[in-house]
Amino acid sequence: MTPVPLILDMDFGIDDSMALLYLVGSGRAEIVAVGTVHGNTSAVQAARNARQLLHVMRLGTVPVARGEAGPWNQDVHYAAEVHGNDGVGGMASIDEPPGTIAEESAAEQIVRLARERPGELVLLATGPLSNVGRAFELEPHLDTLLRAIVVMGGAVAVPGNMTPHAEANIRHDPEAAERVFCAARNLILVPLDITMSCRITDVEMRRINGAPSSPSTDLVRAMLPQYLDFNARDLGVVGFPLHDPTAAVLALDPLAADYLEAAVQVEVEGTLTRGMTCVDRRPAPVASARPTVRIAMQPRRSLVEEFVRTAFEHPAGAG
Ligand code: BDR
Ligand code: CA
């Protein structure tokens, strides 16, 4: 199978790291470049986290570009309570990881690569959409230059996770997200509706803990206690939902989910609902001038099983 060439745009937290572990473990992804963004941690720390993980995967030559340091229209906020102060549960290396930082910004990198390889690349965004929105400002036809844009974010028919109505990636930069939903004609959205149903339980945790050792699996496994602690406190359950890894699975195989097709509008005004992803789900929705988004609502097979096997138990090619 020909590998899917991917640009990753991530706020390199714990589940972003799991997503990269899955992608490399699949042997079906070509990681063309990485961009980082504020969100789980700062864009600078996210770039360190990316380089650290890429290095142990022997992918240290993959270019890493720093992106937007904060949201377009609100103060920056890092999810330290979820991912730890360094974004990776205390596992960030003290020394500067090997590998260089690109001179261009993450948005410039997206646009340059999309122009160099028109129609080929999939952009997988698992953080706030500040860089992707900026890339659309630089290249309004960005969507036509990319094979697909896959975004982890939003909550359509389920509650939010950062606020009662908003999911974290969208709530961290509602204006940028709104810019993307207005422009992108080839967007696959992977909201909480599907990611909350793809959950690692104590059964899978035992499998993950018993899986073979390698530099990359060991590094990501060591991040998990922070994520487990947060989810136990927050959701009162053993385990955690697979947010970014689910988006990674769908970036390689969009046929692995059932979709709702609808326009998405982000609430940017509401005091209670800022960052909410609004979708008209009535039987006869009002026609919208906005692009239709393919919204993943449920998996068609066990993506949890696929993730555990591919990322931890039988990875191909990871270091
Ligand atoms: C999203 O928010 C971040 O904390 C995670 O990395 C994921 O991308 C889930 O709402
Ligand atoms: Ca993320």
Coordinates of C-alpha atoms and ligand atoms in Angstrom, one line a residue:
M1 CA 0.0 0.0 0.0
T2 CA 1.4 3.4 -0.9
P3 CA 2.0 5.5 2.3
V4 CA -0.2 8.5 2.8
P5 CA 2.0 11.7 2.8
L6 CA 1.1 13.8 5.8
I7 CA 1.7 17.3 7.2
L8 CA 1.0 17.2 11.0
D9 CA -0.2 20.3 12.8
M10 CA -0.2 19.5 16.5
D11 CA -0.1 21.0 20.0
F12 CA 2.1 18.0 20.9
G13 CA 0.5 16.8 24.1
I14 CA 0.0 13.2 25.2
D15 CA -2.6 12.1 22.7
D16 CA -0.9 14.0 19.8
S17 CA 2.2 11.9 20.7
M18 CA 0.0 8.7 20.7
A19 CA -1.3 9.8 17.2
L20 CA 2.3 10.1 15.9
L21 CA 3.2 6.7 17.5
Y22 CA 0.2 5.1 15.7
L23 CA 1.0 6.7 12.3
V24 CA 4.7 5.6 12.4
G25 CA 3.7 2.2 13.7
S26 CA 1.2 1.7 10.9
G27 CA 4.0 1.8 8.3
R28 CA 1.4 3.5 6.1
A29 CA 2.3 7.2 6.7
E30 CA 4.9 9.4 5.2
I31 CA 5.5 12.1 7.8
V32 CA 6.5 15.0 5.4
A33 CA 6.6 17.8 8.0
V34 CA 5.4 18.8 11.4
G35 CA 4.1 22.2 12.6
T36 CA 3.3 23.1 16.2
V37 CA 0.8 25.3 17.8
H38 CA -0.2 26.6 21.2
G39 CA -2.8 24.6 23.0
N40 CA -1.8 21.7 25.3
T41 CA 1.5 23.6 25.8
S42 CA 3.3 26.5 24.1
A43 CA 4.2 26.2 20.4
V44 CA 7.9 26.3 21.4
Q45 CA 7.5 23.4 23.9
A46 CA 5.3 21.5 21.4
A47 CA 8.2 21.8 18.9
R48 CA 10.6 20.4 21.5
N49 CA 8.2 17.5 22.2
A50 CA 7.8 16.8 18.5
R51 CA 11.6 16.7 17.9
Q52 CA 12.1 14.5 20.9
L53 CA 9.6 11.9 19.7
L54 CA 10.7 12.1 16.1
H55 CA 14.4 11.6 17.2
V56 CA 13.6 8.4 19.1
M57 CA 11.6 7.2 16.1
R58 CA 14.7 7.8 13.9
L59 CA 12.8 10.5 12.1
G60 CA 14.9 13.4 13.3
T61 CA 15.3 14.8 9.7
V62 CA 11.5 15.5 9.5
P63 CA 11.3 19.4 9.4
V64 CA 9.6 20.9 12.5
A65 CA 8.2 24.5 12.2
R66 CA 6.9 26.5 15.1
G67 CA 3.4 28.0 14.6
E68 CA 1.1 30.5 16.2
A69 CA 2.0 31.2 19.9
G70 CA -1.5 32.1 20.8
P71 CA -5.1 32.4 19.6
W72 CA -6.3 35.1 17.2
N73 CA -8.6 36.9 19.5
Q74 CA -8.2 35.8 23.1
D75 CA -5.5 35.1 25.7
V76 CA -3.5 32.0 25.4
H77 CA -4.3 29.1 27.7
Y78 CA -2.4 25.9 28.1
A79 CA -4.0 22.6 29.1
A80 CA -1.4 21.8 31.8
E81 CA -4.0 20.1 34.0
V82 CA -4.6 17.5 31.2
H83 CA -1.1 17.1 29.7
G84 CA 1.3 18.4 32.4
N85 CA 3.4 21.5 32.4
D86 CA 5.5 20.3 29.5
G87 CA 2.6 18.9 27.5
V88 CA 3.9 15.3 27.8
G89 CA 3.3 14.3 31.4
G90 CA 6.7 15.3 32.6
M91 CA 8.6 13.3 30.0
A92 CA 10.1 16.2 28.0
S93 CA 13.9 16.0 27.8
I94 CA 15.8 18.5 29.8
D95 CA 18.3 19.0 27.0
E96 CA 17.3 20.5 23.7
P97 CA 16.4 17.6 21.4
P98 CA 18.4 17.0 18.2
G99 CA 17.0 18.3 14.9
T100 CA 16.5 21.8 13.7
I101 CA 13.6 24.2 13.7
A102 CA 12.5 25.4 10.3
E103 CA 13.1 29.1 9.5
E104 CA 9.5 29.4 8.2
S105 CA 6.4 29.4 10.3
A106 CA 4.1 26.3 10.4
A107 CA 1.5 28.1 8.2
E108 CA 4.2 29.0 5.6
Q109 CA 5.4 25.4 5.7
I110 CA 1.9 24.1 5.0
V111 CA 1.4 26.5 2.1
R112 CA 4.8 25.8 0.6
L113 CA 4.5 22.1 0.7
A114 CA 0.9 22.1 -0.6
R115 CA 2.0 24.2 -3.6
E116 CA 5.0 21.9 -4.2
R117 CA 2.9 18.7 -4.1
P118 CA -0.6 19.8 -5.3
G119 CA -3.4 17.4 -4.5
E120 CA -1.1 14.9 -2.8
L121 CA -0.8 15.8 0.9
V122 CA -3.2 15.2 3.8
L123 CA -3.0 17.8 6.5
L124 CA -3.8 16.3 9.9
A125 CA -4.5 19.0 12.5
T126 CA -4.9 17.9 16.1
G127 CA -4.5 21.2 17.9
P128 CA -6.2 24.6 17.8
L129 CA -6.6 25.8 14.2
S130 CA -4.5 28.9 14.5
N131 CA -1.9 27.7 11.9
V132 CA -4.4 26.2 9.5
G133 CA -6.5 29.4 9.5
R134 CA -3.3 31.4 9.0
A135 CA -2.4 29.1 6.1
F136 CA -5.8 29.9 4.5
E137 CA -5.0 33.6 4.8
L138 CA -1.7 33.1 3.0
E139 CA -3.3 30.8 0.3
P140 CA -7.1 31.1 0.0
H141 CA -7.2 28.0 -2.3
L142 CA -5.3 25.9 0.1
D143 CA -8.1 23.3 0.2
T144 CA -7.7 22.7 -3.5
L145 CA -4.0 22.0 -3.1
L146 CA -4.4 19.4 -0.3
R147 CA -5.9 15.9 -0.7
A148 CA -7.8 16.3 2.6
I149 CA -7.7 18.3 5.8
V150 CA -8.5 16.1 8.8
V151 CA -9.2 18.0 12.0
M152 CA -9.7 16.6 15.5
G153 CA -12.1 19.0 17.1
G154 CA -15.6 20.0 18.0
A155 CA -18.7 18.4 19.6
V156 CA -21.8 18.0 17.5
A157 CA -24.4 16.0 19.5
V158 CA -22.5 15.5 22.7
P159 CA -21.3 17.9 25.4
G160 CA -18.0 19.8 25.1
N161 CA -14.9 18.9 27.2
M162 CA -13.4 22.3 27.9
T163 CA -16.7 24.0 28.6
P164 CA -20.2 22.5 28.6
H165 CA -20.6 23.3 24.9
A166 CA -17.1 23.6 23.4
E167 CA -14.3 21.1 22.7
A168 CA -10.8 22.2 23.6
N169 CA -9.2 22.6 20.2
I170 CA -12.0 24.7 18.9
R171 CA -12.4 26.7 22.2
H172 CA -8.6 27.5 22.2
D173 CA -9.1 29.5 19.0
P174 CA -12.7 29.9 17.8
E175 CA -12.0 32.6 15.2
A176 CA -9.3 30.5 13.5
A177 CA -11.6 27.5 13.5
E178 CA -14.4 29.6 12.0
R179 CA -12.0 30.8 9.3
V180 CA -11.2 27.2 8.4
F181 CA -14.9 26.0 8.4
C182 CA -15.7 28.9 6.0
A183 CA -13.1 28.0 3.5
A184 CA -12.2 24.3 3.5
R185 CA -14.1 22.2 1.0
N186 CA -12.4 18.9 1.8
L187 CA -12.5 18.8 5.5
I188 CA -13.0 15.7 7.7
L189 CA -13.9 16.7 11.2
V190 CA -13.3 14.2 14.0
P191 CA -15.3 15.5 17.0
L192 CA -15.9 14.2 20.5
D193 CA -18.9 12.4 19.2
I194 CA -16.6 9.7 17.8
T195 CA -13.5 10.1 19.9
M196 CA -15.3 9.8 23.3
S197 CA -16.6 6.4 22.0
C198 CA -13.1 5.2 21.3
R199 CA -11.8 4.7 24.8
I200 CA -8.9 2.9 26.3
T201 CA -10.1 0.9 29.3
D202 CA -8.2 -1.0 32.0
V203 CA -8.2 -4.0 29.6
E204 CA -6.3 -2.1 26.9
M205 CA -4.1 -0.4 29.5
R206 CA -2.9 -3.9 30.6
R207 CA -2.1 -4.7 26.9
I208 CA -0.3 -1.4 26.5
N209 CA 1.8 -2.0 29.6
G210 CA 2.6 -5.5 28.5
A211 CA 3.6 -4.5 25.0
P212 CA 7.2 -4.8 23.8
S213 CA 9.7 -2.1 24.7
S214 CA 11.2 0.3 22.2
P215 CA 12.5 3.9 22.6
S216 CA 9.3 5.4 21.1
T217 CA 6.7 3.1 22.8
D218 CA 8.6 3.5 26.1
L219 CA 8.6 7.3 25.8
V220 CA 4.8 7.5 25.0
R221 CA 3.9 4.8 27.6
A222 CA 5.7 6.9 30.3
M223 CA 3.4 9.9 29.4
L224 CA 0.2 7.9 30.1
P225 CA 0.1 8.1 34.0
Q226 CA -0.6 11.9 33.7
Y227 CA -3.4 11.3 31.2
L228 CA -4.9 8.5 33.2
D229 CA -4.8 10.6 36.4
F230 CA -6.5 13.5 34.7
N231 CA -9.2 11.3 33.1
A232 CA -9.9 9.5 36.4
R233 CA -10.4 12.9 38.1
D234 CA -12.4 14.4 35.2
L235 CA -14.5 11.5 33.9
G236 CA -14.3 9.2 36.9
V237 CA -13.2 6.3 34.8
V238 CA -10.2 4.1 34.4
G239 CA -8.7 4.9 31.0
F240 CA -9.0 7.7 28.4
P241 CA -10.6 8.6 25.1
L242 CA -8.5 8.4 22.0
H243 CA -9.0 11.9 20.5
D244 CA -6.0 12.6 18.3
P245 CA -5.3 8.9 17.5
T246 CA -8.8 8.5 16.1
A247 CA -8.1 11.4 13.8
A248 CA -4.9 9.8 12.8
V249 CA -6.6 6.5 11.9
L250 CA -9.1 8.4 9.8
A251 CA -6.4 10.4 8.1
L252 CA -5.0 7.1 6.8
D253 CA -8.4 5.4 6.2
P254 CA -11.4 7.7 6.0
L255 CA -13.6 4.7 5.3
A256 CA -13.2 3.6 9.0
A257 CA -16.1 5.9 10.1
D258 CA -19.7 6.8 9.3
Y259 CA -20.2 10.5 8.6
L260 CA -22.7 13.2 8.9
E261 CA -22.4 15.7 6.0
A262 CA -23.2 19.3 7.1
A263 CA -21.9 22.8 7.3
V264 CA -20.2 23.7 10.6
Q265 CA -20.3 27.2 12.2
V266 CA -18.3 28.1 15.2
E267 CA -20.0 30.3 17.9
V268 CA -17.6 33.2 18.4
E269 CA -19.9 35.5 20.3
G270 CA -21.7 33.5 23.0
T271 CA -20.6 34.1 26.6
L272 CA -21.7 30.5 27.5
T273 CA -21.2 28.9 24.1
R274 CA -18.0 30.5 22.7
G275 CA -16.2 27.8 20.7
M276 CA -19.3 25.6 20.2
T277 CA -19.5 23.8 16.8
C278 CA -23.0 24.5 15.6
V279 CA -24.5 22.0 13.0
D280 CA -28.1 22.2 11.7
R281 CA -29.2 18.6 12.3
R282 CA -32.9 19.1 11.6
P283 CA -34.4 16.8 9.0
A284 CA -34.7 19.7 6.6
P285 CA -31.7 22.0 7.4
V286 CA -31.5 25.5 6.1
A287 CA -29.3 25.5 3.0
S288 CA -25.9 27.0 3.8
A289 CA -23.4 28.8 1.6
R290 CA -20.6 27.2 3.6
P291 CA -18.7 24.2 2.5
T292 CA -20.0 20.8 3.6
V293 CA -17.9 19.1 6.2
R294 CA -17.7 15.3 6.6
I295 CA -18.2 14.9 10.3
A296 CA -17.1 11.5 11.7
M297 CA -19.9 10.3 14.1
Q298 CA -19.1 6.6 14.7
P299 CA -16.4 4.1 13.9
R300 CA -17.1 1.3 11.5
R301 CA -14.7 -1.0 13.2
S302 CA -12.8 -1.1 16.4
L303 CA -10.4 1.7 16.1
V304 CA -9.3 1.1 19.7
E305 CA -8.1 -2.4 18.8
E306 CA -6.4 -1.0 15.7
F307 CA -4.6 1.7 17.7
V308 CA -3.4 -0.6 20.5
R309 CA -2.1 -3.2 18.0
T310 CA -0.5 -0.8 15.7
A311 CA 1.0 1.8 18.1
F312 CA 2.1 -0.6 20.9
E313 CA 1.9 -4.3 20.2
H314 CA 3.0 -4.7 16.6
P315 CA 4.4 -1.4 15.3
A316 CA 6.1 -1.5 11.9
G317 CA 9.2 0.6 11.5
A318 CA 9.2 2.7 14.7
G319 CA 12.4 3.0 16.7
Ligands
BDR1 C1 -8.1 17.7 22.1 O1 -7.7 18.6 23.0 C2 -6.3 18.4 23.4 O2 -6.2 18.4 24.8 C3 -6.0 17.0 22.9 O3 -4.7 16.9 22.5 C4 -7.0 16.8 21.7 O4 -6.4 17.3 20.5 C5 -9.3 17.0 22.7 O5 -10.4 17.8 23.0
CA2 CA -4.0 17.7 20.4

